[in-house]
mmCIF file of C-alpha atoms and ligand atoms in Angstrom:
data_model
loop_
_atom_site.group_PDB
_atom_site.id
_atom_site.type_symbol
_atom_site.label_atom_id
_atom_site.label_comp_id
_atom_site.label_asym_id
_atom_site.label_seq_id
_atom_site.Cartn_x
_atom_site.Cartn_y
_atom_site.Cartn_z
ATOM 1 C CA UNK A 1 63.458 96.578 76.856
ATOM 2 C CA UNK A 2 63.384 95.292 80.085
ATOM 3 C CA UNK A 3 65.795 97.107 82.972
ATOM 4 C CA UNK A 4 67.615 93.130 82.587
ATOM 5 C CA UNK A 5 66.698 91.723 79.710
ATOM 6 C CA UNK A 6 70.763 91.675 77.767
ATOM 7 C CA UNK A 7 68.583 89.480 75.027
ATOM 8 C CA UNK A 8 68.548 92.986 72.498
ATOM 9 C CA UNK A 9 72.565 93.253 72.734
ATOM 10 C CA UNK A 10 73.636 89.840 74.089
ATOM 11 C CA UNK A 11 75.559 89.591 70.049
ATOM 12 C CA UNK A 12 77.263 93.301 70.518
ATOM 13 C CA UNK A 13 78.109 91.771 73.622
ATOM 14 C CA UNK A 14 79.567 88.652 73.198
ATOM 15 C CA UNK A 15 80.858 89.754 69.533
ATOM 16 C CA UNK A 16 84.333 90.468 70.663
ATOM 17 C CA UNK A 17 87.271 88.981 68.975
ATOM 18 C CA UNK A 18 89.103 91.402 68.291
ATOM 19 C CA UNK A 19 92.410 92.173 68.593
ATOM 20 C CA UNK A 20 94.289 94.566 69.440
ATOM 21 C CA UNK A 21 97.132 95.885 66.340
ATOM 22 C CA UNK A 22 100.312 95.584 67.253
ATOM 23 C CA UNK A 23 100.986 99.154 67.698
ATOM 24 C CA UNK A 24 98.563 99.472 69.270
ATOM 25 C CA UNK A 25 100.068 97.331 72.346
ATOM 26 C CA UNK A 26 103.022 99.028 71.634
ATOM 27 C CA UNK A 27 101.388 102.793 72.549
ATOM 28 C CA UNK A 28 100.202 100.517 75.918
ATOM 29 C CA UNK A 29 103.132 99.244 76.850
ATOM 30 C CA UNK A 30 105.169 102.595 76.112
ATOM 31 C CA UNK A 31 102.647 105.346 77.598
ATOM 32 C CA UNK A 32 100.976 103.073 79.883
ATOM 33 C CA UNK A 33 97.113 103.581 78.254
ATOM 34 C CA UNK A 34 95.653 102.945 75.566
ATOM 35 C CA UNK A 35 92.667 104.343 74.026
ATOM 36 C CA UNK A 36 89.976 102.640 72.482
ATOM 37 C CA UNK A 37 86.945 104.572 71.030
ATOM 38 C CA UNK A 38 83.869 102.690 70.152
ATOM 39 C CA UNK A 39 84.111 99.519 72.408
ATOM 40 C CA UNK A 40 80.878 99.634 74.355
ATOM 41 C CA UNK A 41 77.938 100.946 72.190
ATOM 42 C CA UNK A 42 75.587 103.437 73.481
ATOM 43 C CA UNK A 43 73.091 100.758 74.556
ATOM 44 C CA UNK A 44 75.912 99.392 76.358
ATOM 45 C CA UNK A 45 76.857 102.427 78.538
ATOM 46 C CA UNK A 46 72.908 102.906 79.023
ATOM 47 C CA UNK A 47 72.350 99.763 80.423
ATOM 48 C CA UNK A 48 74.919 99.535 83.013
ATOM 49 C CA UNK A 49 73.896 102.999 83.385
ATOM 50 C CA UNK A 50 70.639 101.795 83.833
ATOM 51 C CA UNK A 51 71.987 99.091 86.530
ATOM 52 C CA UNK A 52 73.105 100.304 88.813
ATOM 53 C CA UNK A 53 70.614 102.498 89.480
ATOM 54 C CA UNK A 54 68.822 100.219 92.257
ATOM 55 C CA UNK A 55 72.352 100.276 94.435
ATOM 56 C CA UNK A 56 72.954 103.772 94.821
ATOM 57 C CA UNK A 57 71.401 104.224 97.910
ATOM 58 C CA UNK A 58 71.072 107.431 100.617
ATOM 59 C CA UNK A 59 73.634 107.541 103.248
ATOM 60 C CA UNK A 60 73.714 104.767 105.944
ATOM 61 C CA UNK A 61 73.385 105.088 109.481
ATOM 62 C CA UNK A 62 75.732 105.442 112.762
ATOM 63 C CA UNK A 63 76.067 101.986 112.672
ATOM 64 C CA UNK A 64 77.804 101.636 109.871
ATOM 65 C CA UNK A 65 78.982 104.328 108.267
ATOM 66 C CA UNK A 66 79.425 106.969 111.877
ATOM 67 C CA UNK A 67 80.448 105.533 115.033
ATOM 68 C CA UNK A 68 79.987 108.324 118.055
ATOM 69 C CA UNK A 69 82.637 106.718 119.243
ATOM 70 C CA UNK A 70 85.238 105.217 116.285
ATOM 71 C CA UNK A 71 84.715 107.021 112.779
ATOM 72 C CA UNK A 72 87.986 105.639 111.751
ATOM 73 C CA UNK A 73 87.631 102.419 112.161
ATOM 74 C CA UNK A 74 83.948 102.435 111.234
ATOM 75 C CA UNK A 75 84.412 103.981 107.874
ATOM 76 C CA UNK A 76 87.574 101.148 107.455
ATOM 77 C CA UNK A 77 86.294 98.282 108.328
ATOM 78 C CA UNK A 78 83.095 99.095 106.206
ATOM 79 C CA UNK A 79 85.793 99.966 103.614
ATOM 80 C CA UNK A 80 88.217 96.733 103.697
ATOM 81 C CA UNK A 81 84.447 94.189 103.949
ATOM 82 C CA UNK A 82 83.654 95.691 100.505
ATOM 83 C CA UNK A 83 85.365 93.557 98.414
ATOM 84 C CA UNK A 84 83.517 91.085 98.117
ATOM 85 C CA UNK A 85 80.013 93.870 98.345
ATOM 86 C CA UNK A 86 77.995 95.948 96.748
ATOM 87 C CA UNK A 87 78.358 98.711 98.744
ATOM 88 C CA UNK A 88 78.422 102.872 97.884
ATOM 89 C CA UNK A 89 80.793 104.748 98.704
ATOM 90 C CA UNK A 90 79.327 108.259 99.398
ATOM 91 C CA UNK A 91 81.908 112.511 98.757
ATOM 92 C CA UNK A 92 83.852 113.032 101.856
ATOM 93 C CA UNK A 93 82.475 115.389 104.382
ATOM 94 C CA UNK A 94 78.508 113.981 103.632
ATOM 95 C CA UNK A 95 78.686 110.497 105.563
ATOM 96 C CA UNK A 96 75.456 110.752 107.670
ATOM 97 C CA UNK A 97 72.366 111.150 106.146
ATOM 98 C CA UNK A 98 74.452 111.236 102.820
ATOM 99 C CA UNK A 99 71.635 111.831 99.881
ATOM 100 C CA UNK A 100 71.123 109.626 96.235
ATOM 101 C CA UNK A 101 73.260 112.920 94.038
ATOM 102 C CA UNK A 102 75.974 112.416 96.751
ATOM 103 C CA UNK A 103 77.599 108.631 95.650
ATOM 104 C CA UNK A 104 80.216 108.487 95.242
ATOM 105 C CA UNK A 105 81.262 105.599 93.766
ATOM 106 C CA UNK A 106 79.767 102.151 93.947
ATOM 107 C CA UNK A 107 81.795 98.989 95.504
ATOM 108 C CA UNK A 108 83.541 96.790 94.503
ATOM 109 C CA UNK A 109 82.481 93.115 93.754
ATOM 110 C CA UNK A 110 79.241 94.342 90.457
ATOM 111 C CA UNK A 111 81.684 92.630 88.274
ATOM 112 C CA UNK A 112 80.533 89.556 89.761
ATOM 113 C CA UNK A 113 77.449 89.989 92.704
ATOM 114 C CA UNK A 114 75.604 91.786 89.076
ATOM 115 C CA UNK A 115 74.655 89.561 86.418
ATOM 116 C CA UNK A 116 74.486 92.673 83.970
ATOM 117 C CA UNK A 117 77.996 93.590 85.009
ATOM 118 C CA UNK A 118 79.116 90.585 85.105
ATOM 119 C CA UNK A 119 78.027 89.781 82.312
ATOM 120 C CA UNK A 120 80.334 93.062 80.595
ATOM 121 C CA UNK A 121 83.378 92.460 82.817
ATOM 122 C CA UNK A 122 83.602 89.310 81.788
ATOM 123 C CA UNK A 123 82.429 89.830 78.253
ATOM 124 C CA UNK A 124 85.117 87.816 75.174
ATOM 125 C CA UNK A 125 86.278 91.760 74.520
ATOM 126 C CA UNK A 126 88.031 92.328 78.306
ATOM 127 C CA UNK A 127 89.022 89.022 77.591
ATOM 128 C CA UNK A 128 91.336 89.034 74.480
ATOM 129 C CA UNK A 129 91.918 92.145 75.507
ATOM 130 C CA UNK A 130 93.821 91.352 78.949
ATOM 131 C CA UNK A 131 95.675 87.974 76.821
ATOM 132 C CA UNK A 132 96.649 90.917 73.930
ATOM 133 C CA UNK A 133 98.807 92.896 76.637
ATOM 134 C CA UNK A 134 100.113 90.012 77.710
ATOM 135 C CA UNK A 135 98.378 88.586 81.066
ATOM 136 C CA UNK A 136 99.158 84.646 81.233
ATOM 137 C CA UNK A 137 95.998 83.754 83.476
ATOM 138 C CA UNK A 138 93.930 87.182 84.361
ATOM 139 C CA UNK A 139 91.116 88.465 85.927
ATOM 140 C CA UNK A 140 88.953 90.005 87.054
ATOM 141 C CA UNK A 141 88.971 90.911 91.125
ATOM 142 C CA UNK A 142 87.723 94.488 92.430
ATOM 143 C CA UNK A 143 85.781 97.242 89.971
ATOM 144 C CA UNK A 144 83.615 100.153 90.619
ATOM 145 C CA UNK A 145 81.351 102.308 88.791
ATOM 146 C CA UNK A 146 82.183 105.925 89.440
ATOM 147 C CA UNK A 147 79.583 108.456 89.554
ATOM 148 C CA UNK A 148 81.550 111.813 89.192
ATOM 149 C CA UNK A 149 78.480 113.168 89.988
ATOM 150 C CA UNK A 150 77.450 117.017 89.373
ATOM 151 C CA UNK A 151 79.576 120.010 91.502
ATOM 152 C CA UNK A 152 80.299 117.855 94.115
ATOM 153 C CA UNK A 153 82.716 114.894 92.068
ATOM 154 C CA UNK A 154 85.240 114.782 93.652
ATOM 155 C CA UNK A 155 88.788 114.815 92.955
ATOM 156 C CA UNK A 156 90.772 111.184 92.977
ATOM 157 C CA UNK A 157 94.088 111.953 93.542
ATOM 158 C CA UNK A 158 97.225 110.985 91.445
ATOM 159 C CA UNK A 159 98.433 107.297 92.267
ATOM 160 C CA UNK A 160 99.698 104.256 90.522
ATOM 161 C CA UNK A 161 96.672 101.780 91.005
ATOM 162 C CA UNK A 162 99.172 98.798 92.792
ATOM 163 C CA UNK A 163 99.237 100.774 95.754
ATOM 164 C CA UNK A 164 96.328 99.369 96.307
ATOM 165 C CA UNK A 165 96.724 95.988 94.946
ATOM 166 C CA UNK A 166 100.286 94.968 95.024
ATOM 167 C CA UNK A 167 101.377 90.948 93.377
ATOM 168 C CA UNK A 168 104.735 90.126 93.065
ATOM 169 C CA UNK A 169 105.438 90.805 89.888
ATOM 170 C CA UNK A 170 103.474 93.785 89.827
ATOM 171 C CA UNK A 171 100.404 92.731 86.888
ATOM 172 C CA UNK A 172 97.314 94.779 87.924
ATOM 173 C CA UNK A 173 95.555 96.759 84.884
ATOM 174 C CA UNK A 174 92.646 99.073 84.661
ATOM 175 C CA UNK A 175 89.803 98.757 82.427
ATOM 176 C CA UNK A 176 88.275 101.972 82.280
ATOM 177 C CA UNK A 177 84.950 101.975 80.552
ATOM 178 C CA UNK A 178 83.292 105.985 79.620
ATOM 179 C CA UNK A 179 80.217 105.159 79.860
ATOM 180 C CA UNK A 180 79.705 109.587 79.406
ATOM 181 C CA UNK A 181 81.489 111.408 77.432
ATOM 182 C CA UNK A 182 84.290 112.682 79.757
ATOM 183 C CA UNK A 183 85.686 116.030 79.440
ATOM 184 C CA UNK A 184 88.144 118.535 81.376
ATOM 185 C CA UNK A 185 85.167 120.078 81.588
ATOM 186 C CA UNK A 186 83.464 117.223 83.666
ATOM 187 C CA UNK A 187 86.001 116.125 85.860
ATOM 188 C CA UNK A 188 87.630 113.035 82.805
ATOM 189 C CA UNK A 189 90.991 111.395 83.445
ATOM 190 C CA UNK A 190 94.388 112.489 83.905
ATOM 191 C CA UNK A 191 97.868 110.324 82.983
ATOM 192 C CA UNK A 192 100.980 110.631 82.544
ATOM 193 C CA UNK A 193 103.392 109.503 79.091
ATOM 194 C CA UNK A 194 105.257 106.933 79.880
ATOM 195 C CA UNK A 195 104.737 107.323 84.240
ATOM 196 C CA UNK A 196 104.778 103.783 84.235
ATOM 197 C CA UNK A 197 108.210 103.095 84.338
ATOM 198 C CA UNK A 198 108.584 104.809 87.736
ATOM 199 C CA UNK A 199 109.289 103.105 90.264
ATOM 200 C CA UNK A 200 105.777 102.562 92.897
ATOM 201 C CA UNK A 201 105.883 104.841 95.033
ATOM 202 C CA UNK A 202 103.617 103.855 98.031
ATOM 203 C CA UNK A 203 101.344 100.892 99.502
ATOM 204 C CA UNK A 204 98.631 100.850 101.059
ATOM 205 C CA UNK A 205 98.846 97.786 103.479
ATOM 206 C CA UNK A 206 96.836 95.826 106.036
ATOM 207 C CA UNK A 207 98.534 94.749 109.304
ATOM 208 C CA UNK A 208 97.009 92.241 111.829
ATOM 209 C CA UNK A 209 94.913 93.986 112.820
ATOM 210 C CA UNK A 210 93.007 94.856 110.160
ATOM 211 C CA UNK A 211 93.759 98.455 110.165
ATOM 212 C CA UNK A 212 94.996 100.143 105.921
ATOM 213 C CA UNK A 213 97.713 102.603 106.373
ATOM 214 C CA UNK A 214 99.838 104.006 103.187
ATOM 215 C CA UNK A 215 103.326 103.483 103.114
ATOM 216 C CA UNK A 216 105.908 104.784 101.652
ATOM 217 C CA UNK A 217 108.476 102.866 99.975
ATOM 218 C CA UNK A 218 110.459 105.828 97.808
ATOM 219 C CA UNK A 219 110.811 109.769 98.179
ATOM 220 C CA UNK A 220 110.472 111.240 94.379
ATOM 221 C CA UNK A 221 106.870 111.117 93.114
ATOM 222 C CA UNK A 222 106.453 112.356 89.169
ATOM 223 C CA UNK A 223 105.348 114.962 88.369
ATOM 224 C CA UNK A 224 101.665 115.327 87.962
ATOM 225 C CA UNK A 225 102.390 118.927 85.667
ATOM 226 C CA UNK A 226 103.330 116.103 83.096
ATOM 227 C CA UNK A 227 99.973 114.516 83.188
ATOM 228 C CA UNK A 228 97.811 114.607 80.440
ATOM 229 C CA UNK A 229 94.237 115.245 79.833
ATOM 230 C CA UNK A 230 93.238 111.990 79.041
ATOM 231 C CA UNK A 231 88.833 113.279 77.266
ATOM 232 C CA UNK A 232 86.843 110.334 75.524
ATOM 233 C CA UNK A 233 83.353 109.914 74.463
ATOM 234 C CA UNK A 234 81.327 107.591 75.112
ATOM 235 C CA UNK A 235 82.152 103.957 74.935
ATOM 236 C CA UNK A 236 85.566 104.814 74.424
ATOM 237 C CA UNK A 237 87.570 101.796 76.761
ATOM 238 C CA UNK A 238 91.006 103.128 79.156
ATOM 239 C CA UNK A 239 92.818 100.823 79.846
ATOM 240 C CA UNK A 240 96.116 101.768 82.720
ATOM 241 C CA UNK A 241 98.841 100.927 83.263
ATOM 242 C CA UNK A 242 99.104 99.156 86.828
ATOM 243 C CA UNK A 243 102.202 101.753 87.321
ATOM 244 C CA UNK A 244 100.407 104.969 85.140
ATOM 245 C CA UNK A 245 100.434 107.480 87.617
ATOM 246 C CA UNK A 246 96.826 109.204 86.911
ATOM 247 C CA UNK A 247 94.324 111.631 88.659
ATOM 248 C CA UNK A 248 91.328 112.996 88.189
ATOM 249 C CA UNK A 249 89.860 116.193 89.568
ATOM 250 C CA UNK A 250 86.850 117.493 90.811
ATOM 251 C CA UNK A 251 83.680 117.870 88.449
ATOM 252 C CA UNK A 252 82.687 121.848 89.271
ATOM 253 C CA UNK A 253 80.933 120.409 85.929
ATOM 254 C CA UNK A 254 76.360 120.221 85.908
ATOM 255 C CA UNK A 255 77.246 116.879 83.633
ATOM 256 C CA UNK A 256 78.103 113.435 85.642
ATOM 257 C CA UNK A 257 80.458 112.311 84.344
ATOM 258 C CA UNK A 258 80.060 108.048 84.887
ATOM 259 C CA UNK A 259 83.219 105.382 84.547
ATOM 260 C CA UNK A 260 82.961 101.512 84.681
ATOM 261 C CA UNK A 261 86.445 100.410 85.899
ATOM 262 C CA UNK A 262 87.711 97.046 87.005
ATOM 263 C CA UNK A 263 90.599 96.114 88.090
ATOM 264 C CA UNK A 264 92.592 92.802 86.968
ATOM 265 C CA UNK A 265 95.540 91.019 88.066
ATOM 266 C CA UNK A 266 97.901 87.667 86.385
ATOM 267 C CA UNK A 267 96.839 85.266 88.847
ATOM 268 C CA UNK A 268 100.068 84.045 87.863
ATOM 269 C CA UNK A 269 101.402 86.522 90.119
ATOM 270 C CA UNK A 270 101.533 86.452 93.932
ATOM 271 C CA UNK A 271 99.428 88.325 95.039
ATOM 272 C CA UNK A 272 100.271 90.337 98.201
ATOM 273 C CA UNK A 273 98.795 89.176 101.613
ATOM 274 C CA UNK A 274 98.787 92.853 103.054
ATOM 275 C CA UNK A 275 96.537 93.684 100.189
ATOM 276 C CA UNK A 276 93.880 95.897 101.804
ATOM 277 C CA UNK A 277 91.554 93.370 99.359
ATOM 278 C CA UNK A 278 91.294 90.182 100.777
ATOM 279 C CA UNK A 279 87.824 88.502 100.299
ATOM 280 C CA UNK A 280 87.947 90.062 96.533
ATOM 281 C CA UNK A 281 85.093 87.694 94.210
ATOM 282 C CA UNK A 282 87.479 86.095 91.687
ATOM 283 C CA UNK A 283 86.297 86.166 87.924
ATOM 284 C CA UNK A 284 89.115 83.806 84.863
ATOM 285 C CA UNK A 285 88.820 86.090 82.492
ATOM 286 C CA UNK A 286 88.971 83.609 79.170
ATOM 287 C CA UNK A 287 87.555 83.443 75.438
ATOM 288 C CA UNK A 288 87.578 80.648 72.819
HETATM 289 O O1 AKG B 1 86.865 107.620 87.685
HETATM 290 C C1 AKG B 1 87.667 108.029 88.512
HETATM 291 O O2 AKG B 1 87.526 108.873 88.023
HETATM 292 C C2 AKG B 1 89.213 107.784 88.573
HETATM 293 C C3 AKG B 1 89.139 106.295 88.160
HETATM 294 C C4 AKG B 1 90.832 105.987 89.285
HETATM 295 O O3 AKG B 1 91.503 105.857 89.721
HETATM 296 C C5 AKG B 1 90.354 103.973 88.989
HETATM 297 O O4 AKG B 1 89.772 103.367 87.557
HETATM 298 O O5 AKG B 1 91.548 103.256 88.463
#
């Protein structure tokens, strides 16, 4: 099968329309996350893993990422302008001259700028799920391919997705697909069951000068000791409520832990105009 030839898999991609059960929906609203096994076939996972390959690039040169004059500013610009692009981000301390083995993630518009990722992201399976979870006008606004590479895959500190994609009311919902088995050994996701019922603790705000900073909203944070590992097999989808505290630790193992994560918001809510993401590629979800 050619890398980009999806004809063989098309049926599987669009099979869909399996509604979640009442229990699954109740579990999601109680726990803040929902684990759906076998959401994607191994062929779909393999296809996405192959399609990402040409996007994995060596660290960019000085003008893009690294400036001796104002490194921080350049890094911020690179990040802020990635909302409608497909760009590599690297593990910490490996900016200049980073190798492909040090790519941390690729973001943030695979769902719109690559035909195969777009097809998967906007498939009826995802759309149906979004509507089932009571989104009224769901639309994908961000996507990331996370590699968590062997030995170097860095920690994603505990956060709520609404910190980064804020709206009133908060509607951001994550759809995280395991493209490889994820366990405590290779840095699987951890989440605090029920933690989505707590407040939003901080926001990443972008000011008029296009500079981002973290704004703390409440003093008390969640207790990270309450987080549990979400060990899953390849093809499993984890749906994450936008207020659910979650993280993933360093991958010290020899096995990578690839995942594809998309974030949707409800267009019926008001997307905050001081979010970092100001130029999103919006892909509305619909199904017939
Ligand atoms: O895959 C990971 O390690 C973190 C993903 C994450 O935090 C997210 O998708 O919101």
